[in-house]
mmCIF file of C-alpha atoms and ligand atoms in Angstrom:
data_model
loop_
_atom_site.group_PDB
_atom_site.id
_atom_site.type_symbol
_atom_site.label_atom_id
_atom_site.label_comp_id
_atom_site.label_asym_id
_atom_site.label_seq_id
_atom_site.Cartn_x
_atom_site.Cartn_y
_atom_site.Cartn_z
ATOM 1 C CA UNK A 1 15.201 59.283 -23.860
ATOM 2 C CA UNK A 2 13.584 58.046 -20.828
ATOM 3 C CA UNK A 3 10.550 56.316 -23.096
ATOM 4 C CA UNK A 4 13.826 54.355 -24.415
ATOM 5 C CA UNK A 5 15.747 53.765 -21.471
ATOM 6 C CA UNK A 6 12.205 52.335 -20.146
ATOM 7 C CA UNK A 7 11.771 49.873 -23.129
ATOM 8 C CA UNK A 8 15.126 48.884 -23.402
ATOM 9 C CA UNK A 9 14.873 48.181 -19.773
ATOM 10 C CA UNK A 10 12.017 46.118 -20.583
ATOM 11 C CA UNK A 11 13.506 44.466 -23.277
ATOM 12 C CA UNK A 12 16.349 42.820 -20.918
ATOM 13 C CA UNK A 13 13.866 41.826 -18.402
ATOM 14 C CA UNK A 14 11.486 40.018 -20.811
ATOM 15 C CA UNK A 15 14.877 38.207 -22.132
ATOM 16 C CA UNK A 16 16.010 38.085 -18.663
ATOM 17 C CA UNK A 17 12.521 36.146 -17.575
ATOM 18 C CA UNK A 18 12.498 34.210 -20.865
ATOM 19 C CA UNK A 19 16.046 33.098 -20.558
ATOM 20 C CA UNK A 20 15.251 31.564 -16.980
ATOM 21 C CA UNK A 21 15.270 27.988 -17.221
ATOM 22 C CA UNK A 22 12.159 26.593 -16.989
ATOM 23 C CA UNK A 23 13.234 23.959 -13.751
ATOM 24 C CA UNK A 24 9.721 24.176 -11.887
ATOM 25 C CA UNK A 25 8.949 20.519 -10.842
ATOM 26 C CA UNK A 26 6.420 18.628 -9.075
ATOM 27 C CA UNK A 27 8.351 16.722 -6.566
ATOM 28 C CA UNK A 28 6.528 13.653 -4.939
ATOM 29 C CA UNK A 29 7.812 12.325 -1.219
ATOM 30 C CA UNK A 30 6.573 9.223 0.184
ATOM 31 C CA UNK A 31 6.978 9.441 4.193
ATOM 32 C CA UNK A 32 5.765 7.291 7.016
ATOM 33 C CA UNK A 33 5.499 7.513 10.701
ATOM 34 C CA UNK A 34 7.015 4.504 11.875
ATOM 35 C CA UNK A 35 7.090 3.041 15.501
ATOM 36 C CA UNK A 36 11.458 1.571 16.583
ATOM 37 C CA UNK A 37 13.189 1.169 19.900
ATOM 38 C CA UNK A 38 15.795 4.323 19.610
ATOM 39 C CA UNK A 39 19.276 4.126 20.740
ATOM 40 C CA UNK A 40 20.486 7.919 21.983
ATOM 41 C CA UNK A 41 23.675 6.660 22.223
ATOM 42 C CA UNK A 42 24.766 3.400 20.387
ATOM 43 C CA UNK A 43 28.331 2.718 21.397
ATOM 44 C CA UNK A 44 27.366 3.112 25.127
ATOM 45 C CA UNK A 45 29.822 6.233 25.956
ATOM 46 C CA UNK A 46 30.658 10.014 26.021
ATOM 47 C CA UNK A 47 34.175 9.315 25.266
ATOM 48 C CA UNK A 48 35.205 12.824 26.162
ATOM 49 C CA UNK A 49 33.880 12.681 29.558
ATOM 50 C CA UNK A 50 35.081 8.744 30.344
ATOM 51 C CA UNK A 51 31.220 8.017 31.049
ATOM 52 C CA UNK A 52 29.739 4.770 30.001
ATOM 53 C CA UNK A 53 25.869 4.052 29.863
ATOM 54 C CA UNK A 54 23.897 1.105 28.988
ATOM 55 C CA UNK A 55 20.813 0.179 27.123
ATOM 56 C CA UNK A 56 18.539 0.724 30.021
ATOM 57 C CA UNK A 57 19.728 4.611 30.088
ATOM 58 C CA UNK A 58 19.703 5.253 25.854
ATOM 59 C CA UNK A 59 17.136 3.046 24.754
ATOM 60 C CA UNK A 60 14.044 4.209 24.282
ATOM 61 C CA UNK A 61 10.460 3.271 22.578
ATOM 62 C CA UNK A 62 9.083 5.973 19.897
ATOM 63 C CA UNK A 63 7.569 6.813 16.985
ATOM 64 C CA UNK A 64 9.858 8.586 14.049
ATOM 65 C CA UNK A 65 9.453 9.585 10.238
ATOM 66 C CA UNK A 66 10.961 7.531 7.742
ATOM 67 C CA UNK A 67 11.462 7.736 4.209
ATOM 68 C CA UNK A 68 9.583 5.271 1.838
ATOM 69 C CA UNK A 69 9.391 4.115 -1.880
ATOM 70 C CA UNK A 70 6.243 5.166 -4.357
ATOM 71 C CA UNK A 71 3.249 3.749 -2.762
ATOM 72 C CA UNK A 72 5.088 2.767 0.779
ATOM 73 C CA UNK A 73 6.607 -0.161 -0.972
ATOM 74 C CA UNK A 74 10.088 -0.115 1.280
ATOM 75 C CA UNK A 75 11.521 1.391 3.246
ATOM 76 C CA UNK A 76 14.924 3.503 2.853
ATOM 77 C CA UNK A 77 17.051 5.061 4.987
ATOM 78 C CA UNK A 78 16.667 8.617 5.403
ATOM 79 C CA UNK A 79 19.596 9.997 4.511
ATOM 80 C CA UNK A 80 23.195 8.805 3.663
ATOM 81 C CA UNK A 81 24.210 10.215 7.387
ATOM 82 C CA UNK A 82 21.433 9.427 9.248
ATOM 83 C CA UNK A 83 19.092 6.448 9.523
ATOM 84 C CA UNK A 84 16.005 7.507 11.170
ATOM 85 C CA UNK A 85 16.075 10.796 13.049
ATOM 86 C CA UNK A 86 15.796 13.550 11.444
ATOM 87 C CA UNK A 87 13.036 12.597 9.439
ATOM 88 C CA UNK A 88 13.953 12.261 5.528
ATOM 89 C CA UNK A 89 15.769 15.948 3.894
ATOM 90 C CA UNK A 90 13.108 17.433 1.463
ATOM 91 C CA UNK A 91 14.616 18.825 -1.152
ATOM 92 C CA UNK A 92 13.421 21.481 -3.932
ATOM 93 C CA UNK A 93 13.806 24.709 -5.492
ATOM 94 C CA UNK A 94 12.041 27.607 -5.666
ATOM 95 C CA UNK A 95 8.962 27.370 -8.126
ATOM 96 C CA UNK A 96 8.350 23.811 -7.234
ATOM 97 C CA UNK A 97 5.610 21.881 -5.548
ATOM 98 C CA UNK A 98 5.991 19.717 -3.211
ATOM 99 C CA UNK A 99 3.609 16.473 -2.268
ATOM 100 C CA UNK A 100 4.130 14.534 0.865
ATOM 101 C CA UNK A 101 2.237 11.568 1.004
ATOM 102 C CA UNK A 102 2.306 10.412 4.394
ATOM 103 C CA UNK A 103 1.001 7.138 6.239
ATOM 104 C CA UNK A 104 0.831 6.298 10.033
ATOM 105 C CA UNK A 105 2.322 3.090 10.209
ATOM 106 C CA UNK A 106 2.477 3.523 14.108
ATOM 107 C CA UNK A 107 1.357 0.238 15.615
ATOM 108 C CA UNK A 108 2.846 0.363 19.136
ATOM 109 C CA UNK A 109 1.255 3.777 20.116
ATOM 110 C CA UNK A 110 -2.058 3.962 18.627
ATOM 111 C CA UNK A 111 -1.587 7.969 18.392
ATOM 112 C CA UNK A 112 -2.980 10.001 15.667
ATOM 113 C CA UNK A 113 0.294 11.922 13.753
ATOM 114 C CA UNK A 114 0.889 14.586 11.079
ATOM 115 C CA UNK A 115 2.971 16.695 9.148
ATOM 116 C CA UNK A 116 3.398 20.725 9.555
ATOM 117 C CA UNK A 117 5.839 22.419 7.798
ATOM 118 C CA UNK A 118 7.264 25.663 7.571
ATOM 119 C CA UNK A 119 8.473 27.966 5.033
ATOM 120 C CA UNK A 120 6.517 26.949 2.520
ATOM 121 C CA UNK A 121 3.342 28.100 1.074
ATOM 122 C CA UNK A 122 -0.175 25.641 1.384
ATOM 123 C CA UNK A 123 -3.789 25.716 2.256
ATOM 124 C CA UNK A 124 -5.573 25.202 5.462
ATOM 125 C CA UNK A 125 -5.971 21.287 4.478
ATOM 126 C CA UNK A 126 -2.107 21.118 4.389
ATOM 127 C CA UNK A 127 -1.434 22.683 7.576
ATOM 128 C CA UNK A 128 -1.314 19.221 9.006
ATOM 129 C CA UNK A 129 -1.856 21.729 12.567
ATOM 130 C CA UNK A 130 -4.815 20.133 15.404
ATOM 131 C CA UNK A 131 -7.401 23.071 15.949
ATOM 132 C CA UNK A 132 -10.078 21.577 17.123
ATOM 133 C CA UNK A 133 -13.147 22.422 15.579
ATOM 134 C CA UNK A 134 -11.479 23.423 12.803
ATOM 135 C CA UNK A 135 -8.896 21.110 11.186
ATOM 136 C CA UNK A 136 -9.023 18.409 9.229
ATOM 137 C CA UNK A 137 -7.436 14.864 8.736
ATOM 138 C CA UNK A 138 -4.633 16.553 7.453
ATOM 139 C CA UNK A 139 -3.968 16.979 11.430
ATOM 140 C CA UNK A 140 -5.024 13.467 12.993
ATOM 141 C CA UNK A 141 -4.031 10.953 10.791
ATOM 142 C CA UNK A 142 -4.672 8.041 12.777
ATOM 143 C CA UNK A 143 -2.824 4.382 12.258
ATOM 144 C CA UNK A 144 -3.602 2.931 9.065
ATOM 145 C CA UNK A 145 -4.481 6.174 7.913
ATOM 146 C CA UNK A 146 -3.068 8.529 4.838
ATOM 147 C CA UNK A 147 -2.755 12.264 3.869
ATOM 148 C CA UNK A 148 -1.086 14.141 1.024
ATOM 149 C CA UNK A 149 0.372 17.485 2.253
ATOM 150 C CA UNK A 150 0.404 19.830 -1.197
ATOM 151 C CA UNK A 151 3.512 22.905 -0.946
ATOM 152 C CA UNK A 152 4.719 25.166 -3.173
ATOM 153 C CA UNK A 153 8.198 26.827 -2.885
ATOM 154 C CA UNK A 154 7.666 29.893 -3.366
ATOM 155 C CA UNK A 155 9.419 33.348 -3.635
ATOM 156 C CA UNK A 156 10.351 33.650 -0.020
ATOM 157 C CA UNK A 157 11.320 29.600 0.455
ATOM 158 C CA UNK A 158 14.879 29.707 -0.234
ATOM 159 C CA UNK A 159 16.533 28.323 2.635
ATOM 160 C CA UNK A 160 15.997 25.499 5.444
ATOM 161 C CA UNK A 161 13.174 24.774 7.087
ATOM 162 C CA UNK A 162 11.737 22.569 9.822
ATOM 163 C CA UNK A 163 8.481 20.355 9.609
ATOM 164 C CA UNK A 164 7.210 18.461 12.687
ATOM 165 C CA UNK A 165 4.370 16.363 13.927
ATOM 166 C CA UNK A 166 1.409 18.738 14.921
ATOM 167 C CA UNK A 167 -0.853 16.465 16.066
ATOM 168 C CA UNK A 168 -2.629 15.843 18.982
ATOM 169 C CA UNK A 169 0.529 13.741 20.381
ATOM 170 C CA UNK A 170 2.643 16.711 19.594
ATOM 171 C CA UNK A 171 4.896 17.317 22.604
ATOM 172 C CA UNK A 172 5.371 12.917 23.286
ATOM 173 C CA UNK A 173 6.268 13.011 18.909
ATOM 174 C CA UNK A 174 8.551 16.099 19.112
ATOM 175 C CA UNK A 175 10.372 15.005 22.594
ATOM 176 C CA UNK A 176 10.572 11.085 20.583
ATOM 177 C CA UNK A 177 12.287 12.634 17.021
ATOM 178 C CA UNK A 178 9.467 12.921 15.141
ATOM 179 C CA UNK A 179 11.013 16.367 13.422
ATOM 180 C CA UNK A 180 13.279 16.834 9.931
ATOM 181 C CA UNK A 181 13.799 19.487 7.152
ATOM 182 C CA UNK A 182 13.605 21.201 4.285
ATOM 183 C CA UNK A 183 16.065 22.756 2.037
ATOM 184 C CA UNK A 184 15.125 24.709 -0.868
ATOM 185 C CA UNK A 185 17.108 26.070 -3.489
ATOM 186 C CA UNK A 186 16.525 29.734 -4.397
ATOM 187 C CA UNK A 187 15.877 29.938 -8.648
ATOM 188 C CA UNK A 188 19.165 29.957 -9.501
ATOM 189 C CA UNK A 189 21.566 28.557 -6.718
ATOM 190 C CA UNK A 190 23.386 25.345 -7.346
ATOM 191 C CA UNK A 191 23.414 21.986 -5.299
ATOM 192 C CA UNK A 192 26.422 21.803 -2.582
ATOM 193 C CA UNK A 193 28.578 19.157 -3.138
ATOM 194 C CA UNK A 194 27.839 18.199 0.932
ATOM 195 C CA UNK A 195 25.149 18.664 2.747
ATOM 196 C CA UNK A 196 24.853 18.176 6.524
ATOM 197 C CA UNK A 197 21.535 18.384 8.689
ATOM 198 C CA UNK A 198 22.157 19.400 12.422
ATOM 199 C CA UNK A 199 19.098 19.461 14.299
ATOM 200 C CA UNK A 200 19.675 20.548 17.978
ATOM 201 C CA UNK A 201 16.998 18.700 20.432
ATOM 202 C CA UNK A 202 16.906 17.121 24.101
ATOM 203 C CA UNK A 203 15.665 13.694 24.121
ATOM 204 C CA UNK A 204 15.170 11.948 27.235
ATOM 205 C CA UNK A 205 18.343 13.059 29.935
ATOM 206 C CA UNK A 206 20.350 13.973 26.549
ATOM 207 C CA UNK A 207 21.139 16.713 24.670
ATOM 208 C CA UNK A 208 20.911 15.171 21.138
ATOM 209 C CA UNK A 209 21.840 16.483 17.467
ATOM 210 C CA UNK A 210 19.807 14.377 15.075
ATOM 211 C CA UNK A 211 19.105 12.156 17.928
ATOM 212 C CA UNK A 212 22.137 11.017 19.192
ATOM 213 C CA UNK A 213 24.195 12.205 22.076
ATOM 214 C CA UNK A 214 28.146 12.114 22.009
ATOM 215 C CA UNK A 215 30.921 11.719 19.179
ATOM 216 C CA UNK A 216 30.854 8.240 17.668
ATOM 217 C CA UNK A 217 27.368 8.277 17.736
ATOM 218 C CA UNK A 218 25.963 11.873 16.448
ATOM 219 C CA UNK A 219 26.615 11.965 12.809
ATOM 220 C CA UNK A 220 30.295 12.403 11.229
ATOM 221 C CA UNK A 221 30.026 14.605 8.499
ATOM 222 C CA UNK A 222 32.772 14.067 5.518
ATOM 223 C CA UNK A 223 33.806 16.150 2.750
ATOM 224 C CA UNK A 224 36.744 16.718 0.992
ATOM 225 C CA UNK A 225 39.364 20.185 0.142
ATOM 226 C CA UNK A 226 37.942 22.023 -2.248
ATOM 227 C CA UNK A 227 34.249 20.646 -2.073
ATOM 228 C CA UNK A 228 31.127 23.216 -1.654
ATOM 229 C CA UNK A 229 29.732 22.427 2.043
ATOM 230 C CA UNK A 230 26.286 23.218 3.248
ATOM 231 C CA UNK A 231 25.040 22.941 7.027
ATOM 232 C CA UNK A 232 21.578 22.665 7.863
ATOM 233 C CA UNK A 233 21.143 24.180 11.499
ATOM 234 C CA UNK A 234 17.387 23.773 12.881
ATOM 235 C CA UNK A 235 16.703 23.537 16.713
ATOM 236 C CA UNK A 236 13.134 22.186 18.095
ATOM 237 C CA UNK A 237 12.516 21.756 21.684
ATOM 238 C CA UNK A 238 12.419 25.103 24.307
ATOM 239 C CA UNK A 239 16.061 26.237 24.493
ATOM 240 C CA UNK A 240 18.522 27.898 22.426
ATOM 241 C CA UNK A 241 20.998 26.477 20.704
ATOM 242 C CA UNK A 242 24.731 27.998 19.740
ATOM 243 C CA UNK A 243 26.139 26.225 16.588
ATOM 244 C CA UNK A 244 30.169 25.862 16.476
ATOM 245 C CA UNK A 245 32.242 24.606 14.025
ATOM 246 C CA UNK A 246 36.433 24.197 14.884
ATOM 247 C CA UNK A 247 39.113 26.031 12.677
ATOM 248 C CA UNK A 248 36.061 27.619 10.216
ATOM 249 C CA UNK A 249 34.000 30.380 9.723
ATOM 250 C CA UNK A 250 31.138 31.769 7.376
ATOM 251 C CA UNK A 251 29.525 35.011 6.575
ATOM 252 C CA UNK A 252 26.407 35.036 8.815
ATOM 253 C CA UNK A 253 22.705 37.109 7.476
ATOM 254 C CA UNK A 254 24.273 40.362 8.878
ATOM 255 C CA UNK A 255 27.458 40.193 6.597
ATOM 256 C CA UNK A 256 29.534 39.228 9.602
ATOM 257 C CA UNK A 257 31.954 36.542 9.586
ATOM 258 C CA UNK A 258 31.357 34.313 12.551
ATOM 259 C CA UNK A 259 32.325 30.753 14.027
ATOM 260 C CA UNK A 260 29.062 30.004 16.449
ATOM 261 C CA UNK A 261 25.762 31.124 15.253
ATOM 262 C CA UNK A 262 22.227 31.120 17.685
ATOM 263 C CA UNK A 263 19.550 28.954 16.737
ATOM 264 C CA UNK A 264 16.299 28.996 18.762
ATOM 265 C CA UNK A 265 12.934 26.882 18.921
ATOM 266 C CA UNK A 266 11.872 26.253 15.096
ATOM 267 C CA UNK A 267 14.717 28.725 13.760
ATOM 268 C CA UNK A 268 16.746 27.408 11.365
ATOM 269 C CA UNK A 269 19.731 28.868 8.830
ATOM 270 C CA UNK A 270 21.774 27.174 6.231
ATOM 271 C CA UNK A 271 25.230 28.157 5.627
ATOM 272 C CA UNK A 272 28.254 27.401 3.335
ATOM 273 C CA UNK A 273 31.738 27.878 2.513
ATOM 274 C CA UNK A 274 33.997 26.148 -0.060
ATOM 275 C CA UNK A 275 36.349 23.595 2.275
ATOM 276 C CA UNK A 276 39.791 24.326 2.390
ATOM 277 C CA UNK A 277 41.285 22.851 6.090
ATOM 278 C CA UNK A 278 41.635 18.722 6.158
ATOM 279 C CA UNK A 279 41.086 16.909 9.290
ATOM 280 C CA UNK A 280 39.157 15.865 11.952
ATOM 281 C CA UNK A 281 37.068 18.795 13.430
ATOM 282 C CA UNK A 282 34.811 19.896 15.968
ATOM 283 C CA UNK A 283 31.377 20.729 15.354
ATOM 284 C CA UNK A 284 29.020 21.228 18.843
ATOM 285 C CA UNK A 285 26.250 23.269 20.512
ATOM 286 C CA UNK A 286 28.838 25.817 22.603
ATOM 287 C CA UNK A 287 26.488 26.490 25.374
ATOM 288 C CA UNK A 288 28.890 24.260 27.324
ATOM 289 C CA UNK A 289 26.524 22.162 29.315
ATOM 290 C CA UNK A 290 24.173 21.182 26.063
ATOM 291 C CA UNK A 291 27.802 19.737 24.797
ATOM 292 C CA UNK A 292 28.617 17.618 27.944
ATOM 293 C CA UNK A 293 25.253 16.585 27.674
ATOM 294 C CA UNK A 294 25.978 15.275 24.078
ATOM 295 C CA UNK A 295 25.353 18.147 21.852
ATOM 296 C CA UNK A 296 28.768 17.073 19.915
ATOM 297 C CA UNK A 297 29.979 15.559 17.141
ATOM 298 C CA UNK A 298 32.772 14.906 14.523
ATOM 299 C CA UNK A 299 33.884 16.678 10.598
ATOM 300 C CA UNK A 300 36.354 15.045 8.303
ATOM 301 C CA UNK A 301 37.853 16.625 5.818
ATOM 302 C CA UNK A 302 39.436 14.781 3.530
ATOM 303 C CA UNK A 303 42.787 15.911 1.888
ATOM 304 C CA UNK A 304 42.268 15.197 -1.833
HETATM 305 CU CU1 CU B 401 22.560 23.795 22.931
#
């Protein structure tokens, strides 16, 4: 009895394993560091707060990652929502690798940059991490320069994930934007129909999300009633981070169902929920004076 429970057991898994579609890809990403004059806050204002500012205060020189065509050709925007910072939204699914060709195309600095990523599985030469003495060019690629950073998604890469410049100029790349993320699908999950990339980071005297500091110029996120929504939360920087969304909640990893979530240094969480409340929303960093700083921003749901 137990012999057949056994093989009938191992019947359904071998049809269960052969019935998997076979989706693993090889997913090429052409990135470069790029050096631009970055505008914290474009339309000179915290419009909450009555506060204006001027160039001299938001603008600032620095070096971010940007999202290329095959070879480097041209440039693209990052994402539909944001331009430059994060850094382009790498996107696969368990089972699939993942190469990152990247290029310093930093003229104005002359600093050596990288890419380290987390959450994904690589060797040593992909690490894109300075150890002196013991990495490679994978973690100095100097201007002019090229590397190809080879992942695989594995079993425990479901999720979102932060990569960052791990160079020797570090802490000046980090402080100037040079971070983004990854979001991988586990085996069998489907696409969202949205989704949004919050990353939580002080730039200069701001408290930024992708960036940008105040509503009107941190990104407004749209979606519609009924559409599948996915957030992106990642935080870089030394502080922690409390993510808040008005009039919704999700179920957080403990089961609970919460409205403000903690994100810390390099910790990141995805979450989703099927939109049902149209119109114009809050979504902020709730430890009150990261929002006055700018940690705020606008969601539109559309009626449909
Ligand atoms: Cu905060």
């Amino acid at each position: 009895m137990r012999q057949a429970l056994a093989l009938a057991l191992g019947t359904f898994l071998a049809f269960a394993w052969a019935s998997t579609p076979s989706t693993a890809a090889t997913r090429d990403f052409w990135v470069a560091a790029v050096d631009v004059d970055w505008n914290m806050v474009p339309n000179e204002r915290d419009a909450i707060a009555g506060m204006r500012y001027d160039a001299s205060q938001t603008v600032f020189p620095t070096v971010v990652y940007r999202r290329y065509t095959k070879g480097w050709k041209r440039p693209l925007r990052n994402s539909p929502d944001q331009d430059l910072i994060p850094g382009p939204l790498l996107r696969a699914r368990v089972g699939d690798k993942l190469r990152v060709h990247f290029k310093n195309l930093d003229t104005a600095f002359d600093r050596p940059h990288s890419m380290h990523f987390h959450g994904v599985e690589y060797k040593p030469s992909s690490d894109g991490a300075y150890l002196p003495g013991f990495s490679g060019r994978d973690a100095e690629v100097r201007p002019g320069q090229t590397w190809t950073y080879r992942l695989t998604a594995g079993s425990q890469s479901a999720g979102v994930w932060p990569y960052h410049d791990h160079s020797p100029s570090m802490d000046e790349s980090i402080a100037g934007g040079m971070y983004g993320a990854l979001s991988i699908l586990g085996r069998h999950q489907s696409r969202p129909d949205r989704e949004f990339v919050v990353i939580f980071a002080p730039m200069g005297q701001f408290q930024t999300i992708d960036g940008r500091a105040f509503v009107g110029n941190t990104p407004v996120f749209r979606s519609w009633v009924g559409a599948i929504v996915q957030w992106d939360v990642l935080a870089m920087g030394s502080e922690e981070h409390t993510f808040h969304v008005h009039g919704h909640r999700w179920v957080a990893r403990d089961g609970r169902d919460v409205d403000t979530q903690t994100v810390g240094p390099a910790e990141s969480f995805a979450l989703r929920w099927r939109e049902k409340d149209p119109g114009t929303w809050l979504y902020h960093c709730h430890v009150e004076q990261h929002m006055m700083q700018g940690m705020i921003g606008i969601y539109r749901v559309a009626r449909r």
